[in-house]
XYZ file of C-alpha atoms in Angstrom:
699
model
C 0.950 3.473 -0.413
C -0.861 6.829 -0.398
C 0.719 9.690 -2.296
C 0.252 13.434 -1.799
C 0.999 16.273 -4.169
C 0.633 20.005 -3.752
C 1.182 22.909 -6.140
C 1.587 26.550 -5.064
C 2.021 29.448 -7.469
C 2.585 33.124 -6.701
C 3.003 35.741 -9.397
C 2.871 32.985 -12.036
C -0.321 33.019 -14.067
C -1.900 29.578 -14.288
C -5.428 28.870 -15.424
C -7.537 26.647 -13.226
C -7.358 24.058 -16.015
C -3.551 24.204 -15.984
C -3.445 23.910 -12.179
C -5.696 20.856 -12.303
C -3.519 19.270 -14.991
C -0.431 19.850 -12.845
C -2.163 18.141 -9.936
C -3.340 15.226 -12.085
C 0.154 14.778 -13.550
C 1.678 14.857 -10.069
C -0.699 12.099 -8.977
C 0.175 10.024 -12.045
C 3.839 10.178 -11.078
C 2.828 8.704 -7.699
C 0.602 5.951 -9.115
C 3.311 3.340 -8.583
C 2.892 3.745 -4.813
C -0.479 2.020 -5.183
C -3.963 3.518 -4.920
C -7.641 2.825 -5.433
C -9.137 6.333 -5.265
C -7.992 9.910 -5.674
C -8.985 13.537 -5.095
C -7.954 17.169 -5.525
C -8.825 20.538 -4.018
C -8.501 23.911 -5.780
C -10.111 27.311 -5.204
C -13.381 28.266 -6.870
C -12.619 31.996 -6.893
C -9.385 33.539 -8.142
C -6.984 35.418 -5.898
C -4.295 37.705 -7.282
C -0.748 38.004 -6.020
C -1.442 41.655 -5.192
C -4.237 40.850 -2.729
C -3.612 42.679 0.524
C -2.921 40.735 3.680
C -4.785 41.710 6.839
C -2.703 43.549 9.442
C -0.750 41.509 11.987
C -1.461 42.147 15.643
C -0.039 40.710 18.829
C -2.319 39.121 21.420
C -2.567 36.218 23.810
C -4.445 33.050 23.079
C -5.133 29.780 24.871
C -3.948 26.597 23.180
C -6.004 23.441 23.222
C -4.744 20.179 24.654
C -6.230 16.708 24.285
C -6.039 14.541 27.363
C -7.725 11.138 27.497
C -8.642 11.501 31.177
C -9.840 15.110 31.082
C -11.312 15.304 27.604
C -10.832 18.616 25.858
C -9.085 21.064 28.158
C -7.567 24.511 27.747
C -4.300 25.902 29.035
C -2.487 29.247 28.820
C 0.221 29.922 26.289
C 2.630 32.734 25.406
C 1.813 35.741 23.226
C 2.104 35.219 19.458
C 1.301 37.022 16.232
C -2.213 36.779 14.782
C -4.110 38.094 11.809
C -7.629 39.508 12.081
C -9.629 38.068 9.201
C -13.307 37.830 8.362
C -14.916 34.435 8.738
C -15.826 33.168 5.251
C -19.531 33.154 4.455
C -19.303 30.624 1.611
C -16.911 27.816 0.803
C -14.252 28.660 -1.754
C -12.892 25.110 -1.913
C -13.669 23.007 -4.966
C -13.171 19.400 -3.856
C -13.229 16.658 -6.476
C -12.996 12.995 -5.449
C -13.449 9.698 -7.219
C -12.918 5.989 -6.706
C -10.749 4.351 -9.342
C -7.817 5.745 -11.303
C -6.688 9.254 -12.247
C -8.614 9.094 -15.527
C -11.808 8.614 -13.528
C -10.862 11.623 -11.384
C -10.317 13.761 -14.493
C -13.720 12.753 -15.824
C -15.308 13.626 -12.485
C -13.527 17.000 -12.506
C -14.976 17.926 -15.898
C -18.476 17.029 -14.754
C -18.142 18.883 -11.471
C -16.698 22.042 -13.037
C -19.611 22.118 -15.456
C -22.273 21.381 -12.819
C -20.960 24.051 -10.431
C -20.419 26.627 -13.172
C -16.700 27.029 -12.430
C -14.690 28.586 -15.262
C -11.571 26.473 -15.834
C -9.923 29.227 -17.886
C -9.805 31.813 -15.060
C -6.215 32.672 -14.096
C -5.040 31.750 -10.609
C -1.811 33.598 -9.893
C -1.812 33.248 -6.087
C -3.117 29.798 -5.356
C -2.496 26.533 -3.513
C -3.887 23.236 -4.780
C -3.586 19.844 -3.086
C -4.113 16.305 -4.353
C -4.002 12.724 -3.113
C -3.990 9.080 -4.173
C -5.411 6.731 -1.535
C -4.742 3.066 -0.843
C -7.621 1.750 1.268
C -6.796 0.997 4.909
C -9.674 2.432 6.953
C -12.879 2.074 4.924
C -13.518 0.832 1.373
C -12.298 2.656 -1.771
C -15.216 5.056 -2.139
C -15.397 8.779 -2.883
C -16.473 9.558 0.690
C -13.308 7.922 2.029
C -11.058 9.597 -0.521
C -8.957 12.633 0.284
C -9.087 15.611 0.624
C -11.000 15.488 3.901
C -12.658 18.571 5.335
C -13.656 19.947 8.708
C -17.281 20.723 7.831
C -19.633 21.422 4.885
C -18.093 24.899 4.561
C -14.642 23.314 4.055
C -12.998 25.635 6.567
C -10.015 23.256 6.771
C -9.016 20.831 4.016
C -6.365 18.124 4.435
C -4.581 15.409 2.461
C -2.553 12.854 4.400
C -0.076 10.036 3.859
C 0.489 7.751 6.843
C -1.655 6.676 9.772
C -3.008 8.425 12.853
C -2.850 5.713 15.505
C -4.865 7.571 18.163
C -7.614 8.677 15.800
C -10.321 6.707 17.612
C -9.688 8.576 20.856
C -9.657 11.952 19.098
C -12.771 11.043 17.121
C -14.721 10.154 20.265
C -13.743 13.421 21.924
C -14.645 15.495 18.871
C -17.987 13.722 18.475
C -18.809 14.701 22.054
C -18.219 18.317 21.049
C -20.674 17.985 18.136
C -18.444 17.016 15.211
C -20.081 14.811 12.575
C -17.849 12.378 10.684
C -18.671 11.388 7.116
C -15.934 8.857 6.330
C -14.311 5.790 7.865
C -10.867 7.391 7.584
C -8.425 8.182 10.364
C -7.460 11.324 8.410
C -10.795 13.049 8.970
C -9.915 13.762 12.604
C -7.178 16.167 11.429
C -9.328 18.864 9.748
C -11.990 18.543 12.442
C -9.396 18.901 15.188
C -7.970 21.937 13.373
C -11.409 23.538 13.359
C -12.007 22.690 17.001
C -8.696 24.188 18.141
C -9.184 27.221 15.899
C -12.671 27.916 17.242
C -11.550 27.537 20.864
C -8.682 29.979 20.387
C -10.893 32.381 18.448
C -13.481 32.465 21.254
C -10.910 32.913 23.974
C -8.741 35.585 22.375
C -10.877 37.010 19.513
C -7.777 36.743 17.355
C -6.626 33.876 15.236
C -3.211 32.214 15.410
C -1.058 31.956 12.326
C -1.689 28.818 10.303
C 1.640 27.102 11.175
C 1.057 27.756 14.901
C -2.369 26.182 14.617
C -1.007 23.176 12.724
C 1.844 22.605 15.185
C -0.656 22.737 18.042
C -2.669 19.984 16.341
C 0.492 17.995 15.477
C 1.250 17.780 19.181
C -2.035 15.894 19.690
C -1.500 13.351 16.898
C 0.205 9.980 17.314
C 1.525 7.932 14.425
C 3.192 8.821 11.133
C 1.983 11.464 8.731
C 2.736 13.865 5.934
C 0.051 16.537 5.699
C -0.910 19.315 3.284
C -3.413 21.761 4.758
C -5.509 24.575 3.261
C -8.010 26.770 5.062
C -10.615 29.320 4.056
C -9.524 31.314 7.117
C -6.081 31.674 5.520
C -6.716 32.225 1.780
C -3.723 31.789 -0.471
C -1.754 29.973 2.231
C -0.602 26.386 2.521
C 1.050 24.373 5.291
C 2.965 21.120 4.903
C 3.783 19.047 7.996
C 5.806 15.856 8.392
C 6.434 13.160 10.968
C 7.637 9.759 9.805
C 6.139 9.782 6.305
C 8.271 11.260 3.497
C 7.681 14.755 2.103
C 9.798 16.935 -0.153
C 9.290 20.423 -1.610
C 10.502 21.351 -5.075
C 11.292 25.026 -5.623
C 11.061 26.888 -8.912
C 11.451 30.604 -8.459
C 11.990 33.860 -10.298
C 13.709 36.819 -8.666
C 14.242 35.523 -5.130
C 15.926 37.291 -2.242
C 16.321 36.349 1.386
C 14.374 38.056 4.146
C 17.167 40.573 4.718
C 17.227 41.553 1.047
C 20.388 39.672 0.069
C 20.543 36.954 -2.561
C 19.196 33.769 -1.013
C 21.990 31.184 -0.403
C 21.264 27.469 -0.512
C 21.093 27.195 3.266
C 18.338 29.737 3.807
C 15.131 28.438 5.351
C 12.828 30.916 3.601
C 12.435 32.906 0.426
C 10.544 35.923 -0.911
C 10.296 36.865 -4.561
C 8.392 38.295 -7.497
C 7.343 34.837 -8.631
C 7.471 31.363 -7.176
C 6.177 27.869 -7.793
C 6.411 25.126 -5.174
C 5.778 21.411 -5.674
C 5.189 19.313 -2.553
C 5.148 15.551 -2.942
C 5.634 12.192 -1.269
C 8.727 11.585 -3.385
C 10.901 13.108 -6.073
C 9.233 11.342 -8.997
C 6.426 13.934 -8.926
C 8.822 16.888 -8.709
C 11.755 16.204 -11.037
C 10.013 17.267 -14.266
C 9.381 20.716 -12.759
C 12.606 21.428 -10.874
C 15.649 19.687 -9.455
C 16.006 22.101 -6.514
C 14.342 20.563 -3.478
C 14.043 20.893 0.253
C 13.698 17.567 2.075
C 11.612 18.002 5.190
C 12.722 16.504 8.479
C 10.506 14.983 11.147
C 8.287 17.513 12.954
C 8.901 20.134 10.247
C 6.096 22.493 9.371
C 6.441 24.587 6.193
C 4.324 27.716 5.881
C 3.762 29.051 2.362
C 2.152 32.488 1.834
C 2.557 35.611 -0.307
C 5.411 34.265 -2.413
C 7.458 33.125 0.574
C 8.007 30.036 2.676
C 9.340 29.445 6.145
C 10.214 26.211 7.891
C 9.364 25.669 11.557
C 9.968 22.613 13.697
C 7.508 21.580 16.379
C 10.262 19.995 18.493
C 12.388 23.111 18.669
C 12.651 25.030 21.928
C 10.950 27.966 20.178
C 8.537 26.471 17.621
C 7.529 29.958 16.461
C 11.103 30.630 15.271
C 11.981 29.467 11.760
C 14.742 26.913 11.220
C 17.270 26.395 8.451
C 16.986 23.573 5.935
C 19.503 22.977 3.166
C 18.315 23.150 -0.428
C 19.460 20.088 -2.360
C 19.855 19.287 -6.048
C 18.131 16.106 -7.212
C 20.435 13.643 -8.934
C 17.547 12.477 -11.069
C 16.526 12.958 -14.681
C 13.039 12.947 -16.166
C 13.908 9.878 -18.266
C 14.423 7.920 -15.030
C 10.669 8.053 -14.397
C 9.676 7.356 -18.012
C 9.388 3.977 -19.763
C 12.120 4.835 -22.245
C 10.837 2.717 -25.135
C 9.764 -0.268 -23.030
C 6.143 -1.353 -22.794
C 6.110 -1.383 -18.999
C 8.167 -0.023 -16.124
C 8.822 -3.535 -14.819
C 10.234 -4.602 -18.173
C 12.489 -1.539 -18.180
C 13.636 -2.169 -14.610
C 14.506 -5.811 -15.300
C 16.658 -4.733 -18.241
C 18.276 -1.927 -16.220
C 19.867 -4.364 -13.792
C 23.342 -4.485 -15.372
C 23.568 -0.715 -14.859
C 21.936 -0.613 -11.422
C 24.188 -3.361 -10.081
C 27.225 -1.472 -11.353
C 25.893 1.691 -9.674
C 25.423 -0.148 -6.369
C 29.123 -1.114 -6.446
C 30.471 2.110 -7.938
C 33.182 3.699 -5.810
C 32.798 1.055 -3.118
C 34.963 -1.844 -4.357
C 38.576 -1.687 -5.506
C 38.655 -4.266 -8.278
C 42.046 -5.672 -9.240
C 43.400 -8.849 -10.773
C 46.855 -10.486 -10.862
C 48.267 -12.629 -13.624
C 49.033 -15.439 -11.207
C 46.373 -18.201 -11.552
C 43.831 -15.511 -12.423
C 42.988 -14.945 -8.794
C 41.937 -11.551 -7.564
C 44.434 -10.098 -5.122
C 44.685 -6.826 -3.268
C 47.185 -4.702 -5.201
C 46.278 -1.575 -3.267
C 47.487 -2.647 0.182
C 44.297 -1.238 1.722
C 40.622 -2.031 2.149
C 39.041 -3.332 -1.019
C 35.468 -2.621 0.097
C 34.703 0.815 1.502
C 31.165 1.588 2.640
C 31.085 5.171 3.881
C 27.801 4.728 5.735
C 29.215 1.869 7.825
C 32.879 2.762 8.051
C 32.972 3.906 11.669
C 30.725 1.087 12.860
C 32.433 -2.007 11.432
C 34.458 -2.777 14.608
C 31.308 -2.667 16.756
C 29.423 -4.947 14.345
C 32.346 -7.416 14.328
C 32.099 -7.653 18.138
C 28.364 -8.451 18.114
C 27.174 -11.834 19.388
C 24.743 -12.162 16.485
C 23.348 -10.217 13.553
C 19.591 -9.949 13.122
C 18.177 -8.923 9.749
C 14.699 -7.370 9.921
C 12.699 -6.945 6.730
C 9.430 -7.596 4.886
C 8.540 -9.218 1.561
C 11.194 -8.979 -1.126
C 13.631 -7.289 1.265
C 13.311 -10.313 3.564
C 14.183 -12.581 0.636
C 17.267 -10.460 -0.114
C 18.422 -10.896 3.487
C 17.730 -14.636 3.293
C 19.739 -14.918 0.074
C 22.722 -13.363 1.877
C 22.462 -15.124 5.238
C 24.868 -17.892 4.322
C 27.370 -15.413 2.846
C 27.323 -13.216 5.958
C 27.743 -16.187 8.306
C 30.585 -17.750 6.334
C 32.531 -14.502 5.923
C 32.072 -13.137 9.460
C 31.645 -16.273 11.622
C 28.801 -14.436 13.361
C 25.415 -16.192 13.703
C 22.682 -14.585 11.593
C 18.966 -14.727 12.276
C 16.133 -13.316 10.176
C 12.972 -11.626 11.406
C 9.881 -10.627 9.491
C 9.354 -7.074 10.693
C 5.620 -7.466 11.267
C 6.199 -10.592 13.369
C 8.991 -8.969 15.382
C 6.601 -6.150 16.280
C 4.052 -8.669 17.544
C 6.472 -10.549 19.800
C 8.332 -9.674 22.963
C 11.568 -10.880 21.433
C 14.660 -10.702 23.672
C 17.149 -8.175 22.327
C 20.652 -8.071 23.760
C 22.994 -5.103 23.965
C 25.616 -6.856 21.847
C 23.194 -7.723 19.039
C 23.562 -5.933 15.696
C 20.200 -5.314 14.044
C 20.178 -4.668 10.295
C 16.952 -3.265 8.850
C 16.409 -3.819 5.129
C 13.959 -1.682 3.145
C 13.631 -0.775 -0.528
C 11.817 2.504 0.040
C 13.047 3.566 3.468
C 9.356 4.128 4.293
C 8.244 0.617 5.246
C 6.200 1.091 8.411
C 6.954 -2.365 9.849
C 10.695 -1.939 9.308
C 11.365 1.727 10.101
C 13.597 2.270 13.111
C 16.054 4.794 14.424
C 19.328 3.514 12.966
C 22.938 4.503 13.546
C 24.324 3.882 10.065
C 23.388 2.431 6.697
C 24.062 1.636 3.034
C 22.134 3.138 0.124
C 21.517 0.585 -2.618
C 21.654 3.265 -5.369
C 19.299 1.327 -7.658
C 17.418 4.448 -8.747
C 13.648 4.810 -9.027
C 11.672 1.597 -9.211
C 8.203 2.445 -10.492
C 6.771 -1.064 -10.941
C 5.129 -2.293 -7.751
C 6.796 -5.712 -8.045
C 10.451 -5.218 -7.129
C 13.197 -6.395 -9.486
C 16.305 -4.202 -9.601
C 16.011 -3.149 -5.947
C 16.066 -6.831 -4.927
C 19.276 -7.644 -6.775
C 20.949 -4.422 -5.589
C 20.007 -5.265 -1.991
C 21.789 -8.625 -2.327
C 24.892 -6.874 -3.639
C 24.770 -4.268 -0.845
C 24.484 -6.896 1.908
C 27.238 -8.952 0.261
C 29.515 -5.892 0.238
C 28.756 -5.378 3.931
C 29.827 -8.980 4.631
C 33.015 -8.460 2.613
C 33.854 -5.290 4.556
C 33.243 -7.029 7.875
C 35.557 -9.901 6.942
C 38.513 -7.845 5.731
C 40.326 -8.350 9.019
C 40.386 -12.121 8.404
C 43.186 -13.684 6.335
C 41.395 -17.026 6.461
C 38.517 -15.594 4.430
C 40.739 -14.006 1.762
C 40.102 -16.716 -0.831
C 36.331 -16.530 -0.526
C 36.489 -12.713 -0.604
C 38.586 -12.750 -3.756
C 36.207 -15.132 -5.543
C 33.173 -13.017 -4.639
C 34.841 -9.742 -5.654
C 35.893 -11.250 -8.999
C 32.281 -12.305 -9.615
C 31.013 -8.884 -8.562
C 33.251 -7.263 -11.152
C 31.876 -9.560 -13.860
C 28.271 -9.436 -12.649
C 26.872 -6.635 -14.884
C 28.158 -8.428 -17.991
C 26.778 -11.750 -16.757
C 23.306 -10.247 -16.278
C 23.442 -8.866 -19.835
C 23.989 -12.437 -21.029
C 21.039 -13.703 -18.990
C 18.766 -11.005 -20.433
C 19.383 -12.500 -23.883
C 17.140 -15.387 -22.758
C 14.131 -13.058 -22.905
C 12.689 -14.594 -26.086
C 13.088 -18.154 -24.792
C 11.442 -17.232 -21.493
C 8.522 -15.668 -23.352
C 8.002 -18.983 -25.171
C 8.139 -20.938 -21.889
C 5.535 -18.571 -20.425
C 3.101 -19.547 -23.171
C 3.100 -23.083 -21.815
C 2.362 -21.917 -18.261
C -0.130 -19.084 -18.767
C -3.218 -21.282 -18.315
C -1.934 -22.968 -15.166
C -3.545 -22.413 -11.774
C -0.560 -23.152 -9.564
C 3.230 -23.205 -9.636
C 5.746 -24.811 -7.267
C 9.378 -23.687 -7.065
C 12.061 -25.730 -5.305
C 15.315 -24.255 -4.042
C 17.962 -25.011 -1.461
C 20.851 -23.209 0.209
C 21.466 -19.842 -1.414
C 18.573 -20.430 -3.803
C 15.811 -21.066 -1.300
C 15.409 -17.288 -1.293
C 15.263 -17.334 -5.110
C 12.374 -19.807 -4.993
C 10.504 -17.634 -2.482
C 11.118 -14.442 -4.451
C 10.045 -15.954 -7.774
C 6.889 -17.357 -6.149
C 6.121 -13.927 -4.703
C 6.437 -12.308 -8.152
C 3.983 -14.815 -9.602
C 1.526 -14.163 -6.760
C 1.843 -10.386 -7.047
C 1.525 -10.103 -10.803
C 0.036 -13.234 -12.343
C -2.599 -13.808 -9.609
C -1.644 -17.476 -9.689
C -1.091 -19.569 -6.590
C 2.633 -20.146 -6.274
C 4.816 -21.511 -3.535
C 8.533 -21.414 -2.914
C 9.574 -24.637 -1.188
C 12.785 -25.528 0.623
C 13.756 -28.641 -1.317
C 14.948 -30.434 1.826
C 11.345 -30.311 3.082
C 9.848 -31.846 -0.060
C 9.136 -35.205 1.581
C 7.449 -33.508 4.541
C 4.246 -32.646 2.690
C 4.837 -30.892 -0.655
C 5.483 -34.193 -2.492
C 1.763 -34.956 -2.127
C 1.026 -32.139 -4.602
C 3.224 -33.581 -7.335
C 1.659 -35.148 -10.428
C 1.925 -34.828 -14.185
C -0.316 -31.731 -14.207
C 1.479 -29.605 -11.592
C 3.885 -27.020 -13.093
C 7.217 -26.898 -11.262
C 10.543 -25.095 -11.430
C 13.695 -26.462 -9.782
C 16.770 -24.321 -9.079
C 19.719 -26.670 -9.584
C 22.779 -24.551 -10.354
C 26.237 -25.856 -9.491
C 26.738 -24.997 -5.831
C 27.382 -27.317 -2.899
C 23.747 -28.511 -2.934
C 23.793 -29.329 -6.646
C 23.731 -33.136 -6.268
C 20.849 -32.901 -3.799
C 18.894 -30.804 -6.294
C 19.554 -33.358 -9.013
C 17.985 -35.915 -6.699
C 14.957 -33.630 -6.313
C 14.524 -33.517 -10.089
C 14.700 -37.312 -10.291
C 12.102 -37.756 -7.536
C 9.742 -35.323 -9.247
C 10.151 -37.032 -12.602
C 9.551 -40.429 -10.973
C 6.082 -39.167 -10.051
C 5.215 -38.015 -13.552
C 6.243 -34.380 -13.253
C 8.203 -32.562 -15.953
C 9.829 -29.619 -14.148
C 11.612 -26.647 -15.663
C 15.172 -26.606 -14.339
C 17.380 -23.547 -13.867
C 20.943 -24.806 -14.285
C 24.392 -23.559 -15.257
C 25.667 -23.388 -18.800
C 28.064 -26.284 -19.385
C 26.453 -28.544 -16.763
C 26.332 -31.812 -18.708
C 25.186 -33.885 -15.751
C 21.803 -32.163 -15.527
C 20.936 -33.186 -19.089
C 21.200 -36.821 -18.049
C 19.046 -36.222 -15.002
C 16.366 -34.643 -17.201
C 16.655 -37.405 -19.828
C 17.945 -35.030 -22.488
C 15.017 -32.640 -22.314
C 17.012 -29.532 -23.215
C 13.838 -27.531 -23.876
C 13.034 -27.827 -20.154
C 16.342 -26.264 -19.097
C 17.003 -22.578 -18.421
C 20.792 -22.280 -18.626
C 22.520 -19.350 -16.913
C 26.203 -18.441 -16.420
C 28.007 -19.608 -13.290
C 29.323 -17.087 -10.751
C 30.428 -17.328 -7.119
C 27.832 -19.194 -5.046
C 27.085 -16.054 -3.014
C 25.965 -14.208 -6.167
C 24.259 -17.050 -8.033
C 20.839 -16.051 -6.590
C 21.111 -12.743 -8.489
C 21.789 -14.522 -11.776
C 19.114 -17.175 -11.187
C 16.318 -14.766 -10.314
C 16.529 -12.715 -13.533
C 14.968 -15.359 -15.871
C 12.256 -15.897 -13.259
C 11.573 -12.148 -13.175
C 11.200 -12.294 -16.956
C 8.904 -15.308 -16.620
C 6.573 -13.534 -14.194
C 6.571 -10.460 -16.450
C 5.627 -12.421 -19.600
C 3.003 -14.486 -17.771
C 1.353 -11.274 -16.576
C 1.320 -9.743 -20.060
C -0.004 -12.938 -21.643
C -2.784 -13.188 -19.072
C -3.756 -9.561 -19.714
C -3.107 -8.129 -16.256
C -1.611 -4.800 -15.219
C 2.132 -5.385 -14.907
C 3.100 -2.192 -13.091
C 0.097 -1.835 -10.786
C -1.205 -5.196 -9.570
C -4.507 -5.120 -7.770
C -4.685 -4.411 -4.033
C -0.921 -3.825 -3.711
C 1.151 -0.746 -2.950
C 4.813 -0.047 -3.640
C 5.583 1.424 -0.216
C 3.751 -0.046 2.783
C 3.649 3.057 4.960
C 0.992 1.899 7.448
C 0.603 -1.093 9.755
C -2.525 -2.834 11.002
C -2.588 -0.770 14.192
C-alpha cells in the first residue's frame, strides 16, 4: 500500500534539484505498492557538513505517558543526554504534496519552488529528505491528507508513515484537549503532534531537550498498530530518525571512508558508522534502494535508527536499556537493477508472466533431488535420502505430521494458491485441510486447538490480515513482482505448498507413486510453461472477441476451481469487467440462469478425474445456446466431439500431474486478462483503487 522513501547525504554535495529527483525516483520504484497521492519534504536552507553541533549536557527530564483514564500525565525518568538548541523562529521545511501520480507531484514541486523563491541549484551536503506515496484509507486522496504530515504551521516535526495507528482516535481526542488542531483525516497526523506535545512537556520540565531517538521511542511506546516512520524536526537540523514496528523498512548504505566508533575499520556487524561521506536510502522495500547500493540494513521490530553528522546508530525500544545502541547485521541484496526494470516488455505484468519458467525453477532450486530410472520411465529415489528438503521447515515436519488438521490462512490470490493445493496436501498427508480467509478469521471467534497446524500464505510478507508470529516458513523465491495483479508469485506459491506436501509425505511408502509422478512433473514444469507461453498470439486474438463484453463466467472443478477463481479475480482487477469463478458442481444451483448465447464463458476441462463431469458441463452450456471457450489438454480428442469440432474455441495446454495442472491452466488465462486490459486501454500494472501489499485492515 503506502510507500516511504528517505535520502540522507553527509559530505556528498547534492543540489536541491538532485535531492528532489532522488526522492521522486525512489517513489516511482514504490509505485507498484499502489497509491493515489504523494508528497516530499526537503530543507529550504542549506546546511553544510561542517556545521557545528551544540554541546551535549546531562540532565533529568520527565517523560510523557498517555493513559486513557488519566489523560496526559507525567512521570519521572532517568538522566539522559540532551542538546541545548535554539527554538527555530521560521520553518525550514519545504513540504510539497499532491493528489495523483508522481508526475503531478513533480509539477507541483516546480510551481512551489518558483512561488517560494527556493533555489533548486543550491548544494545540500548535510541533508535529510523524506517522501511518501499514499493509498487512501482514512480520508479521500487529497493534498491535505497526503504525507508528510506536520505538527504545526511551523513544521517543527515532520513525519511520513506506512501502516496504521489503531489507537489514533484516542490520542487525537487527548491532543485536541491540549489545544492541537488537526488539518487532515489521517491517523498519521497524531504522530507529529504527539512528538511536539511530548517535546514541549519535557522542555518545560527540564529546560533541556532529549535526543531525537529518545523522543521518538517515547512516542512509539504510546502508539498501537503497525508502522514504519521517517521523522525530521527543525529542533534537530540535519538529523533523521527511522522507526519500525510491523511494517517493513530497510536502509541502504553507500559510504566513503567509514570507520567504526572506536576508530577501526567497520565490520559488517557494526550497528553504527562514522565517515567523511555517507549516503543513506531508507525505503519500504529493496526496489527503491538497489539502484543506489546493494549493502542494506534490515530493521527489526521496535528498531529506531538515528542518523546525524555522517553517522547512524540503531536503538531498540524493547531493549532493557533503550538508550544503548544495538547491533544489526549489514546484508548484501541478491537483487539486480534489471529485476525492477521492464527489460524490453511493454508492461511489468507481461514481463512477469513470461518470467514464470525461470521463477518456478528458482522456487524448486536446491530443494528437490530430481532423478529418473530407465525402468518404465518412473521417477525413483536414487539417492537413498529425502528428495524434498525445505530448510525452513526441516525441524518442524514431525510436529506438522502429528497435527489433527492443517488450516491455511490467506487473502486474495494467496487464498486461491492454497485452494489449488488443498487436494494435493490432503491426499499426500491424510490430514484434513481447511481454508480460512484471513479477514474472516479475524472477525470470528474460531476454535483453535493445540494440535492444529496453521499455515499462513502471503506474497509480500506484509499482508496485515495474514501476518502472525510464525515458527517456520518457506520463501517462494519468485523475485520482485511489480505488477499489482499477481502472476508469478501465484504459481510459485502453488509449487512451494506442493513441495511442503511432498516433504510431509516422505515417511509414507503408500504415497510413493503419487510423489514420483508429481516430482517428475515438477522437473518438466519450466519447459511446459515455455510451451504454454507460445500461445500468446492466439490468446491475443481470443481477447479481441471478448474486449467489448460486460461479464465473464469461468467454470472449474476439483484442482481447477481455484484456477477459475484466480482467473476471474485477474479480470476484475485489471479489465474492470464483472467476472465470476464458479464451482461447476454448483452450476444447477443458480448460475445456469445466467447462461444464454450472449454470455461469455470459459470452462476448464483438462484431463483429471473430473474431466467427464466437465465435458457434461460444456454440453449443458451449449444446449442453452452458449459457446464457451474450453481449456483442455493437447491430444484430448474427446473434447473436440463435445464442442462439435469447434477447434477455434479450444485453448490446448500440455498435460502434467493433476496436482500441477492448475499452474499450466492459469497461464493462458493470465495472458487473456493482460491482453484484455491492453485492448481496453487500462493501466495494466497499476489498476485503479488497488495496492500490491495490503498493509492495513479496516480497524
